[in-house]
Amino acid sequence: MSEDKFKIAKTIVKSRLIVGTGKYKNLSETANAIKASEADMVTVAVRRVNILDKKKPLLMDYLDPKKIKYLPNTAGCFNSFEALRTLRLAREMGGWKMVKLEVLGDKKMLYPDMIETLKSTKVLVKEGFKVLVYCTDDPLMAKKLEDAGASAIMPLASPIGSGLGIQNKINLSLIIKQSKVPVIVDAGIGTASDATIAMELGCDGVLINSAIANAKNPILMARSFKNAVISGRQSFLAGRIKKNYFAIPSSPKAGII
Amino acid sequence: MINLNMAKIQLNGKKITIKQKFSLFNLLQKYKLDKKKIAIELNGSIVTKSMYKKKLIKDNDKIEIVHFIGGG
């Protein structure tokens, strides 16, 4: 079998498990969980520096951007203007061109505003960004994002941080089947088996934050997700058996005494 | 009394006073920030890192200094 490589916009990403860096108890736990997950790409947020506390530890001191791929996000942005501003600053910080775009439309559901998202995708692609786009699981919108030049489609499994797992396998499958760019299931994954299911559906990767960071033992959960993603991918590649209504014996009938 | 040697600015939403002819580079030094780890927006426009020494801060300037933090 040829090597199963995961590429986003020609960049090889060594793990199909992408992890978020939010919600951990502290930066040392963040670093340990990410190490255990063996992720090659992590999402990061852009925020104001705390000017009142000069000694506050920095994420970059715990996660070296030379060793792990930073994927700046636009979490908390509710319109195109805010999202573009955030990602332009992220690019200035260290030349990050690969970014995760999310433009939210509702504070309670944190559901993406797809009109603003599509608008922002077009602008960012024009400016040379490689955009991974957080989106609804609507196949038509996913296609529009791909046509607009998105480098990856990131449909939600269920609302951000909800842990409700995959709620619409059919839509995810439709998106996976039609997309020529990678499909990464983002948001709502609750536990490792959800990630396996996503991978078995044929998606190219998953993005996990809360399910690891808020687990009782985040380090162990990170390792569990690593295995779950590998397992799901191998299962997808191996090709599952058909479902039958009746039993089919596993032992041969011939030679029965 | 107005002190002509000082400039009142807004940094990350907070009002602060700095010396006149203070550059963005000086501002980073004051707050012990590494330019490799931050980005600066001056009155809504991004300032490229190569301009930090040349760009002098004026009265009423609005400055945002951002960095990466944990996020999903």
mmCIF file of C-alpha atoms in Angstrom:
data_model
loop_
_atom_site.group_PDB
_atom_site.id
_atom_site.type_symbol
_atom_site.label_atom_id
_atom_site.label_comp_id
_atom_site.label_asym_id
_atom_site.label_seq_id
_atom_site.Cartn_x
_atom_site.Cartn_y
_atom_site.Cartn_z
ATOM 1 C CA MET A 1 0.000 0.000 0.000
ATOM 2 C CA SER A 2 1.310 3.430 -0.858
ATOM 3 C CA GLU A 3 1.820 5.776 2.048
ATOM 4 C CA ASP A 4 -1.366 7.466 3.195
ATOM 5 C CA LYS A 5 -0.379 11.109 3.233
ATOM 6 C CA PHE A 6 -2.524 13.952 4.521
ATOM 7 C CA LYS A 7 -1.988 17.155 2.595
ATOM 8 C CA ILE A 8 -3.637 20.547 2.991
ATOM 9 C CA ALA A 9 -2.803 23.042 0.238
ATOM 10 C CA LYS A 10 0.306 21.001 -0.665
ATOM 11 C CA THR A 11 1.539 21.019 2.940
ATOM 12 C CA ILE A 12 2.027 17.576 4.448
ATOM 13 C CA VAL A 13 0.388 17.339 7.861
ATOM 14 C CA LYS A 14 1.782 14.374 9.759
ATOM 15 C CA SER A 15 -1.339 13.599 11.767
ATOM 16 C CA ARG A 16 -4.988 13.563 10.802
ATOM 17 C CA LEU A 17 -5.768 14.677 14.322
ATOM 18 C CA ILE A 18 -5.625 18.463 14.606
ATOM 19 C CA VAL A 19 -6.036 19.790 18.126
ATOM 20 C CA GLY A 20 -7.080 23.048 19.697
ATOM 21 C CA THR A 21 -5.024 24.695 22.418
ATOM 22 C CA GLY A 22 -7.842 26.319 24.414
ATOM 23 C CA LYS A 23 -9.509 25.452 27.730
ATOM 24 C CA TYR A 24 -6.599 23.663 29.409
ATOM 25 C CA LYS A 25 -5.810 24.295 33.092
ATOM 26 C CA ASN A 26 -2.477 25.851 32.187
ATOM 27 C CA LEU A 27 0.088 25.988 29.406
ATOM 28 C CA SER A 28 2.066 23.064 30.711
ATOM 29 C CA GLU A 29 -1.024 20.825 30.521
ATOM 30 C CA THR A 30 -1.657 22.188 27.012
ATOM 31 C CA ALA A 31 1.838 21.202 25.938
ATOM 32 C CA ASN A 32 1.632 17.740 27.534
ATOM 33 C CA ALA A 33 -1.753 16.932 25.998
ATOM 34 C CA ILE A 34 -0.601 18.043 22.564
ATOM 35 C CA LYS A 35 2.523 15.950 22.876
ATOM 36 C CA ALA A 36 0.395 12.920 23.799
ATOM 37 C CA SER A 37 -1.945 13.535 20.852
ATOM 38 C CA GLU A 38 1.037 13.515 18.444
ATOM 39 C CA ALA A 39 -0.755 16.222 16.462
ATOM 40 C CA ASP A 40 1.299 18.106 13.886
ATOM 41 C CA MET A 41 -1.073 21.070 13.671
ATOM 42 C CA VAL A 42 -2.727 23.094 16.450
ATOM 43 C CA THR A 43 -5.247 25.888 16.340
ATOM 44 C CA VAL A 44 -4.405 29.110 18.177
ATOM 45 C CA ALA A 45 -6.332 32.298 18.865
ATOM 46 C CA VAL A 46 -5.215 35.903 18.378
ATOM 47 C CA ARG A 47 -5.787 38.141 21.393
ATOM 48 C CA ARG A 48 -4.536 41.334 23.006
ATOM 49 C CA VAL A 49 -1.290 41.079 24.969
ATOM 50 C CA ASN A 50 -1.897 41.615 28.687
ATOM 51 C CA ILE A 51 0.139 44.798 29.173
ATOM 52 C CA LEU A 52 -0.439 44.837 32.925
ATOM 53 C CA ASP A 53 1.304 41.497 33.460
ATOM 54 C CA LYS A 54 4.737 41.428 31.883
ATOM 55 C CA LYS A 55 5.586 38.011 33.302
ATOM 56 C CA LYS A 56 2.562 36.132 31.967
ATOM 57 C CA PRO A 57 3.735 32.936 30.237
ATOM 58 C CA LEU A 58 3.279 32.781 26.485
ATOM 59 C CA LEU A 59 1.890 29.946 24.389
ATOM 60 C CA MET A 60 4.919 30.159 22.105
ATOM 61 C CA ASP A 61 7.200 29.376 25.052
ATOM 62 C CA TYR A 62 5.388 26.056 25.506
ATOM 63 C CA LEU A 63 4.610 25.139 21.900
ATOM 64 C CA ASP A 64 7.405 25.955 19.493
ATOM 65 C CA PRO A 65 5.883 27.127 16.180
ATOM 66 C CA LYS A 66 8.990 25.793 14.437
ATOM 67 C CA LYS A 67 8.157 22.276 15.621
ATOM 68 C CA ILE A 68 4.377 22.264 15.378
ATOM 69 C CA LYS A 69 2.191 23.965 12.766
ATOM 70 C CA TYR A 70 0.215 26.879 14.164
ATOM 71 C CA LEU A 71 -3.186 27.326 12.589
ATOM 72 C CA PRO A 72 -4.427 30.776 13.646
ATOM 73 C CA ASN A 73 -8.184 30.958 14.030
ATOM 74 C CA THR A 74 -10.794 33.695 14.166
ATOM 75 C CA ALA A 75 -12.701 32.317 17.140
ATOM 76 C CA GLY A 76 -15.001 34.927 18.611
ATOM 77 C CA CYS A 77 -15.363 36.895 15.365
ATOM 78 C CA PHE A 78 -18.938 37.663 14.413
ATOM 79 C CA ASN A 79 -18.426 39.387 11.073
ATOM 80 C CA SER A 80 -16.132 39.412 8.085
ATOM 81 C CA PHE A 81 -14.361 42.625 9.153
ATOM 82 C CA GLU A 82 -13.266 41.170 12.512
ATOM 83 C CA ALA A 83 -12.216 37.865 10.967
ATOM 84 C CA LEU A 84 -10.103 39.485 8.249
ATOM 85 C CA ARG A 85 -8.491 41.857 10.752
ATOM 86 C CA THR A 86 -7.568 38.939 13.014
ATOM 87 C CA LEU A 87 -6.035 36.813 10.272
ATOM 88 C CA ARG A 88 -4.075 39.688 8.763
ATOM 89 C CA LEU A 89 -2.556 40.297 12.210
ATOM 90 C CA ALA A 90 -1.812 36.574 12.512
ATOM 91 C CA ARG A 91 0.022 36.662 9.197
ATOM 92 C CA GLU A 92 2.048 39.678 10.305
ATOM 93 C CA MET A 93 3.020 37.880 13.493
ATOM 94 C CA GLY A 94 5.040 35.224 11.809
ATOM 95 C CA GLY A 95 4.007 34.813 8.206
ATOM 96 C CA TRP A 96 1.138 32.386 8.794
ATOM 97 C CA LYS A 97 -0.716 31.933 5.516
ATOM 98 C CA MET A 98 -2.585 28.792 6.478
ATOM 99 C CA VAL A 99 -5.451 29.857 8.699
ATOM 100 C CA LYS A 100 -8.761 28.661 10.066
ATOM 101 C CA LEU A 101 -11.659 30.931 9.287
ATOM 102 C CA GLU A 102 -14.718 30.886 11.456
ATOM 103 C CA VAL A 103 -17.299 33.633 11.376
ATOM 104 C CA LEU A 104 -19.959 33.025 13.969
ATOM 105 C CA GLY A 105 -23.550 34.119 13.621
ATOM 106 C CA ASP A 106 -25.152 33.300 16.937
ATOM 107 C CA LYS A 107 -23.712 33.636 20.436
ATOM 108 C CA LYS A 108 -25.751 30.812 21.955
ATOM 109 C CA MET A 109 -25.257 28.186 19.253
ATOM 110 C CA LEU A 110 -21.897 29.480 17.978
ATOM 111 C CA TYR A 111 -23.258 28.487 14.613
ATOM 112 C CA PRO A 112 -21.296 29.808 11.620
ATOM 113 C CA ASP A 113 -22.728 32.669 9.579
ATOM 114 C CA MET A 114 -22.212 31.206 6.132
ATOM 115 C CA ILE A 115 -22.889 34.407 4.186
ATOM 116 C CA GLU A 116 -20.124 36.259 6.047
ATOM 117 C CA THR A 117 -17.943 33.136 5.929
ATOM 118 C CA LEU A 118 -18.170 32.830 2.156
ATOM 119 C CA LYS A 119 -17.514 36.560 1.730
ATOM 120 C CA SER A 120 -14.428 36.364 3.963
ATOM 121 C CA THR A 121 -13.132 33.232 2.212
ATOM 122 C CA LYS A 122 -13.127 35.046 -1.136
ATOM 123 C CA VAL A 123 -11.176 38.015 0.260
ATOM 124 C CA LEU A 124 -8.630 35.828 2.074
ATOM 125 C CA VAL A 125 -8.016 33.601 -0.963
ATOM 126 C CA LYS A 126 -7.390 36.743 -3.044
ATOM 127 C CA GLU A 127 -4.858 37.910 -0.440
ATOM 128 C CA GLY A 128 -2.948 34.625 -0.718
ATOM 129 C CA PHE A 129 -4.163 32.912 2.432
ATOM 130 C CA LYS A 130 -4.680 29.140 2.545
ATOM 131 C CA VAL A 131 -8.052 29.032 4.230
ATOM 132 C CA LEU A 132 -9.506 26.138 6.195
ATOM 133 C CA VAL A 133 -13.137 27.041 6.626
ATOM 134 C CA TYR A 134 -15.384 26.176 9.562
ATOM 135 C CA CYS A 135 -18.866 25.703 8.140
ATOM 136 C CA THR A 136 -22.299 24.191 8.494
ATOM 137 C CA ASP A 137 -22.827 20.659 7.189
ATOM 138 C CA ASP A 138 -24.731 21.964 4.143
ATOM 139 C CA PRO A 139 -23.283 20.306 1.014
ATOM 140 C CA LEU A 140 -24.245 23.265 -1.195
ATOM 141 C CA MET A 141 -22.424 25.762 1.022
ATOM 142 C CA ALA A 142 -19.446 23.421 1.226
ATOM 143 C CA LYS A 143 -19.290 23.353 -2.564
ATOM 144 C CA LYS A 144 -19.492 27.140 -2.753
ATOM 145 C CA LEU A 145 -16.573 27.412 -0.311
ATOM 146 C CA GLU A 146 -14.532 24.991 -2.373
ATOM 147 C CA ASP A 147 -15.325 26.934 -5.553
ATOM 148 C CA ALA A 148 -14.259 30.129 -3.759
ATOM 149 C CA GLY A 149 -10.823 28.584 -3.209
ATOM 150 C CA ALA A 150 -11.001 27.140 0.312
ATOM 151 C CA SER A 151 -8.056 24.835 1.066
ATOM 152 C CA ALA A 152 -10.148 22.613 3.335
ATOM 153 C CA ILE A 153 -13.784 22.327 4.340
ATOM 154 C CA MET A 154 -14.472 22.012 8.062
ATOM 155 C CA PRO A 155 -18.080 21.085 8.683
ATOM 156 C CA LEU A 156 -19.345 20.909 12.252
ATOM 157 C CA ALA A 157 -20.378 17.588 13.765
ATOM 158 C CA SER A 158 -22.598 19.479 16.260
ATOM 159 C CA PRO A 159 -22.300 22.861 18.046
ATOM 160 C CA ILE A 160 -18.842 23.940 19.288
ATOM 161 C CA GLY A 161 -17.977 22.434 22.675
ATOM 162 C CA SER A 162 -21.319 20.583 22.914
ATOM 163 C CA GLY A 163 -19.861 17.071 22.882
ATOM 164 C CA LEU A 164 -22.969 15.889 21.029
ATOM 165 C CA GLY A 165 -20.913 14.009 18.450
ATOM 166 C CA ILE A 166 -21.833 13.497 14.808
ATOM 167 C CA GLN A 167 -25.463 14.433 14.297
ATOM 168 C CA ASN A 168 -25.740 14.248 10.533
ATOM 169 C CA LYS A 169 -23.737 11.447 8.966
ATOM 170 C CA ILE A 170 -25.595 11.747 5.671
ATOM 171 C CA ASN A 171 -24.670 15.379 5.132
ATOM 172 C CA LEU A 172 -21.077 14.772 6.148
ATOM 173 C CA SER A 173 -20.884 11.860 3.708
ATOM 174 C CA LEU A 174 -22.314 13.985 0.905
ATOM 175 C CA ILE A 175 -19.723 16.678 1.593
ATOM 176 C CA ILE A 176 -16.911 14.098 1.737
ATOM 177 C CA LYS A 177 -18.001 12.511 -1.556
ATOM 178 C CA GLN A 178 -18.225 15.765 -3.494
ATOM 179 C CA SER A 179 -15.157 17.578 -2.133
ATOM 180 C CA LYS A 180 -11.820 17.634 -3.912
ATOM 181 C CA VAL A 181 -10.154 19.453 -1.014
ATOM 182 C CA PRO A 182 -9.723 17.828 2.415
ATOM 183 C CA VAL A 183 -12.760 17.603 4.673
ATOM 184 C CA ILE A 184 -11.969 17.995 8.367
ATOM 185 C CA VAL A 185 -14.756 17.444 10.866
ATOM 186 C CA ASP A 186 -14.653 20.283 13.348
ATOM 187 C CA ALA A 187 -16.643 21.009 16.488
ATOM 188 C CA GLY A 188 -18.964 18.937 18.651
ATOM 189 C CA ILE A 189 -16.927 15.742 18.934
ATOM 190 C CA GLY A 190 -17.493 14.374 22.439
ATOM 191 C CA THR A 191 -15.356 11.304 22.759
ATOM 192 C CA ALA A 192 -12.831 9.192 20.888
ATOM 193 C CA SER A 193 -15.381 6.925 19.175
ATOM 194 C CA ASP A 194 -16.980 10.017 17.555
ATOM 195 C CA ALA A 195 -13.643 10.725 15.895
ATOM 196 C CA THR A 196 -13.413 7.123 14.705
ATOM 197 C CA ILE A 197 -16.875 7.399 13.150
ATOM 198 C CA ALA A 198 -15.896 10.629 11.388
ATOM 199 C CA MET A 199 -12.788 8.976 9.979
ATOM 200 C CA GLU A 200 -14.738 5.870 8.938
ATOM 201 C CA LEU A 201 -17.118 8.083 6.999
ATOM 202 C CA GLY A 202 -14.067 9.027 4.965
ATOM 203 C CA CYS A 203 -13.240 12.490 6.208
ATOM 204 C CA ASP A 204 -9.584 13.479 5.938
ATOM 205 C CA GLY A 205 -9.089 14.670 9.481
ATOM 206 C CA VAL A 206 -10.747 15.848 12.677
ATOM 207 C CA LEU A 207 -10.229 18.890 14.860
ATOM 208 C CA ILE A 208 -10.675 18.373 18.586
ATOM 209 C CA ASN A 209 -10.409 20.784 21.483
ATOM 210 C CA SER A 210 -12.997 20.555 24.273
ATOM 211 C CA ALA A 211 -13.260 16.751 24.217
ATOM 212 C CA ILE A 212 -9.581 16.540 25.134
ATOM 213 C CA ALA A 213 -9.080 19.690 27.217
ATOM 214 C CA ASN A 214 -12.167 19.183 29.382
ATOM 215 C CA ALA A 215 -11.751 15.427 29.871
ATOM 216 C CA LYS A 216 -10.983 14.299 33.433
ATOM 217 C CA ASN A 217 -7.557 13.233 32.218
ATOM 218 C CA PRO A 218 -6.714 15.335 29.167
ATOM 219 C CA ILE A 219 -3.357 13.645 28.532
ATOM 220 C CA LEU A 220 -4.900 10.164 28.414
ATOM 221 C CA MET A 221 -7.797 11.440 26.305
ATOM 222 C CA ALA A 222 -5.324 13.011 23.857
ATOM 223 C CA ARG A 223 -3.670 9.619 23.426
ATOM 224 C CA SER A 224 -7.067 7.981 23.028
ATOM 225 C CA PHE A 225 -7.982 10.412 20.235
ATOM 226 C CA LYS A 226 -4.679 9.737 18.498
ATOM 227 C CA ASN A 227 -5.510 6.026 18.397
ATOM 228 C CA ALA A 228 -9.154 6.634 17.491
ATOM 229 C CA VAL A 229 -8.229 8.709 14.446
ATOM 230 C CA ILE A 230 -5.633 6.196 13.249
ATOM 231 C CA SER A 231 -8.119 3.384 13.819
ATOM 232 C CA GLY A 232 -10.929 5.120 11.948
ATOM 233 C CA ARG A 233 -8.686 5.962 9.022
ATOM 234 C CA GLN A 234 -7.397 2.382 8.759
ATOM 235 C CA SER A 235 -10.934 1.064 8.967
ATOM 236 C CA PHE A 236 -12.030 3.416 6.170
ATOM 237 C CA LEU A 237 -9.101 2.376 3.971
ATOM 238 C CA ALA A 238 -9.626 -1.311 4.717
ATOM 239 C CA GLY A 239 -13.277 -1.133 3.611
ATOM 240 C CA ARG A 240 -15.971 -2.380 5.943
ATOM 241 C CA ILE A 241 -18.209 -5.423 5.255
ATOM 242 C CA LYS A 242 -21.751 -5.096 3.965
ATOM 243 C CA LYS A 243 -24.591 -5.022 6.458
ATOM 244 C CA ASN A 244 -26.949 -8.025 6.289
ATOM 245 C CA TYR A 245 -30.322 -8.576 7.910
ATOM 246 C CA PHE A 246 -29.524 -12.202 8.747
ATOM 247 C CA ALA A 247 -26.583 -14.046 10.193
ATOM 248 C CA ILE A 248 -23.811 -15.410 8.023
ATOM 249 C CA PRO A 249 -21.781 -18.173 9.755
ATOM 250 C CA SER A 250 -18.110 -17.539 10.277
ATOM 251 C CA SER A 251 -17.151 -21.235 10.214
ATOM 252 C CA PRO A 252 -17.431 -23.322 7.022
ATOM 253 C CA LYS A 253 -20.443 -25.630 6.708
ATOM 254 C CA ALA A 254 -18.452 -28.312 4.895
ATOM 255 C CA GLY A 255 -17.190 -31.131 7.109
ATOM 256 C CA ILE A 256 -19.701 -30.636 9.865
ATOM 257 C CA ILE A 257 -19.886 -33.867 11.904
ATOM 258 C CA MET B 1 -1.452 71.423 33.272
ATOM 259 C CA ILE B 2 -0.668 69.951 29.887
ATOM 260 C CA ASN B 3 2.683 68.276 29.692
ATOM 261 C CA LEU B 4 3.990 68.808 26.186
ATOM 262 C CA ASN B 5 6.613 66.141 26.625
ATOM 263 C CA MET B 6 4.048 63.401 27.078
ATOM 264 C CA ALA B 7 1.614 61.696 24.700
ATOM 265 C CA LYS B 8 -1.675 60.183 25.786
ATOM 266 C CA ILE B 9 -2.493 57.031 23.879
ATOM 267 C CA GLN B 10 -4.748 54.027 24.068
ATOM 268 C CA LEU B 11 -2.924 50.706 24.240
ATOM 269 C CA ASN B 12 -5.016 47.534 24.096
ATOM 270 C CA GLY B 13 -8.036 49.490 25.261
ATOM 271 C CA LYS B 14 -6.218 51.105 28.209
ATOM 272 C CA LYS B 15 -5.294 54.787 28.448
ATOM 273 C CA ILE B 16 -1.606 55.247 29.068
ATOM 274 C CA THR B 17 0.856 58.118 28.899
ATOM 275 C CA ILE B 18 4.235 57.827 27.241
ATOM 276 C CA LYS B 19 7.079 60.161 26.332
ATOM 277 C CA GLN B 20 6.934 62.088 23.066
ATOM 278 C CA LYS B 21 8.991 60.670 20.180
ATOM 279 C CA PHE B 22 8.513 57.165 21.557
ATOM 280 C CA SER B 23 8.672 54.590 18.769
ATOM 281 C CA LEU B 24 6.753 51.318 18.568
ATOM 282 C CA PHE B 25 10.098 49.630 19.170
ATOM 283 C CA ASN B 26 10.473 51.619 22.433
ATOM 284 C CA LEU B 27 6.948 50.619 23.409
ATOM 285 C CA LEU B 28 7.783 46.922 22.989
ATOM 286 C CA GLN B 29 10.907 47.425 25.106
ATOM 287 C CA LYS B 30 8.849 49.124 27.828
ATOM 288 C CA TYR B 31 6.540 46.107 28.046
ATOM 289 C CA LYS B 32 9.326 43.562 27.503
ATOM 290 C CA LEU B 33 7.693 42.132 24.386
ATOM 291 C CA ASP B 34 9.529 40.121 21.749
ATOM 292 C CA LYS B 35 8.661 41.417 18.292
ATOM 293 C CA LYS B 36 8.787 37.875 16.926
ATOM 294 C CA LYS B 37 5.838 36.911 19.104
ATOM 295 C CA ILE B 38 3.471 39.826 18.499
ATOM 296 C CA ALA B 39 1.814 41.950 15.822
ATOM 297 C CA ILE B 40 0.888 45.631 16.061
ATOM 298 C CA GLU B 41 -2.031 47.577 14.710
ATOM 299 C CA LEU B 42 -1.747 51.384 14.782
ATOM 300 C CA ASN B 43 -5.009 53.284 14.325
ATOM 301 C CA GLY B 44 -6.537 50.319 12.522
ATOM 302 C CA SER B 45 -3.622 49.586 10.178
ATOM 303 C CA ILE B 46 -1.086 46.802 10.616
ATOM 304 C CA VAL B 47 2.495 48.025 11.003
ATOM 305 C CA THR B 48 5.127 45.718 9.515
ATOM 306 C CA LYS B 49 7.893 44.668 11.882
ATOM 307 C CA SER B 50 10.590 46.483 9.881
ATOM 308 C CA MET B 51 8.856 49.799 10.621
ATOM 309 C CA TYR B 52 8.754 49.514 14.431
ATOM 310 C CA LYS B 53 11.833 51.713 14.972
ATOM 311 C CA LYS B 54 10.752 54.371 12.509
ATOM 312 C CA LYS B 55 7.139 54.631 13.549
ATOM 313 C CA LEU B 56 6.804 57.278 16.267
ATOM 314 C CA ILE B 57 3.757 57.314 18.510
ATOM 315 C CA LYS B 58 1.605 60.451 18.478
ATOM 316 C CA ASP B 59 -0.918 61.863 20.920
ATOM 317 C CA ASN B 60 -4.311 60.079 20.704
ATOM 318 C CA ASP B 61 -2.936 57.078 18.820
ATOM 319 C CA LYS B 62 -4.811 53.840 19.260
ATOM 320 C CA ILE B 63 -2.494 50.849 19.412
ATOM 321 C CA GLU B 64 -3.303 47.160 19.591
ATOM 322 C CA ILE B 65 -0.601 44.606 20.351
ATOM 323 C CA VAL B 66 -1.708 41.009 19.882
ATOM 324 C CA HIS B 67 -0.186 37.574 20.326
ATOM 325 C CA PHE B 68 -1.253 33.949 20.108
ATOM 326 C CA ILE B 69 -3.049 32.309 22.986
ATOM 327 C CA GLY B 70 -4.690 28.932 23.382
ATOM 328 C CA GLY B 71 -7.811 28.515 21.259
ATOM 329 C CA GLY B 72 -9.863 25.942 19.422
#
